[in-house]
């Protein structure tokens, strides 16, 4: 299986390296020439939570034409870049290959489906965390389960999804296939709603969100609003999403969330696909979500002045 990774940020680089280590043929497609050059010259340096480092040889490029055709295109860009990534994925897969999105936020698979047949799209989430430290250098800041499933009812044959899951498992990523991936995406949204905007605005790591009762209360309120919206949309909500969010914050304690990394580097964030998604859906349903509205407005105000 030939794999094209669209997006060479922290997570795209990490997953590419894990796949390459397992013997898969993978090409990392990025926009930053300095990162691509560093990866090609010396390999990707991966630092773990204990500070241990290893280098992994990965082929990287900034030229989409040098990647195609691929059997699987994995989209790992920020939500604002999804449309452009979908256009690249359509060319790379040549109307035949599968497209997997493991992006944060909601609405990404819908954007991809506007250009690629829904039956070829696999959506999912991953609890792995990564931080971009510099060209050719990332930190693997936490590991967890990856969950994937067919985006459409008439989607990829189960054998294709199983093959992708096995590919990820061989790369050391514990992966589960589900029949209702929408519910899984909402579960990940609950986590992101509670952690990302608060961490981005306050400059703290995921674990530091748990330090103060006031911060925990704010995160809880954001998640509870999102749960109310989900239930109004008839989305099944299992267990306690707030406690799950707290557990993931603890498990990825040293990680600076992706939205926080964007703010640190003065880049446009994914807030519109996370807290903003909750606000927009709530507005259409007449539901009050003051915490998510405030968090969204603050992040949007901050990024407007980058």
CSV table of C-alpha atoms in Angstrom, one decimal, residues 18 42 104 127 156 229 274-275 280:
chain,number,residue,atom,x,y,z
A,18,UNK,CA,5.3,5.5,12.5
A,42,UNK,CA,18.6,13.6,8.4
A,104,UNK,CA,-9.6,17.8,14.5
A,127,UNK,CA,-5.8,10.4,20.7
A,156,UNK,CA,-15.7,1.8,1.4
A,229,UNK,CA,-26.3,20.5,21.5
A,274,UNK,CA,-14.5,23.2,17.3
A,275,UNK,CA,-16.1,25.6,19.7
A,280,UNK,CA,-23.3,27.7,14.9
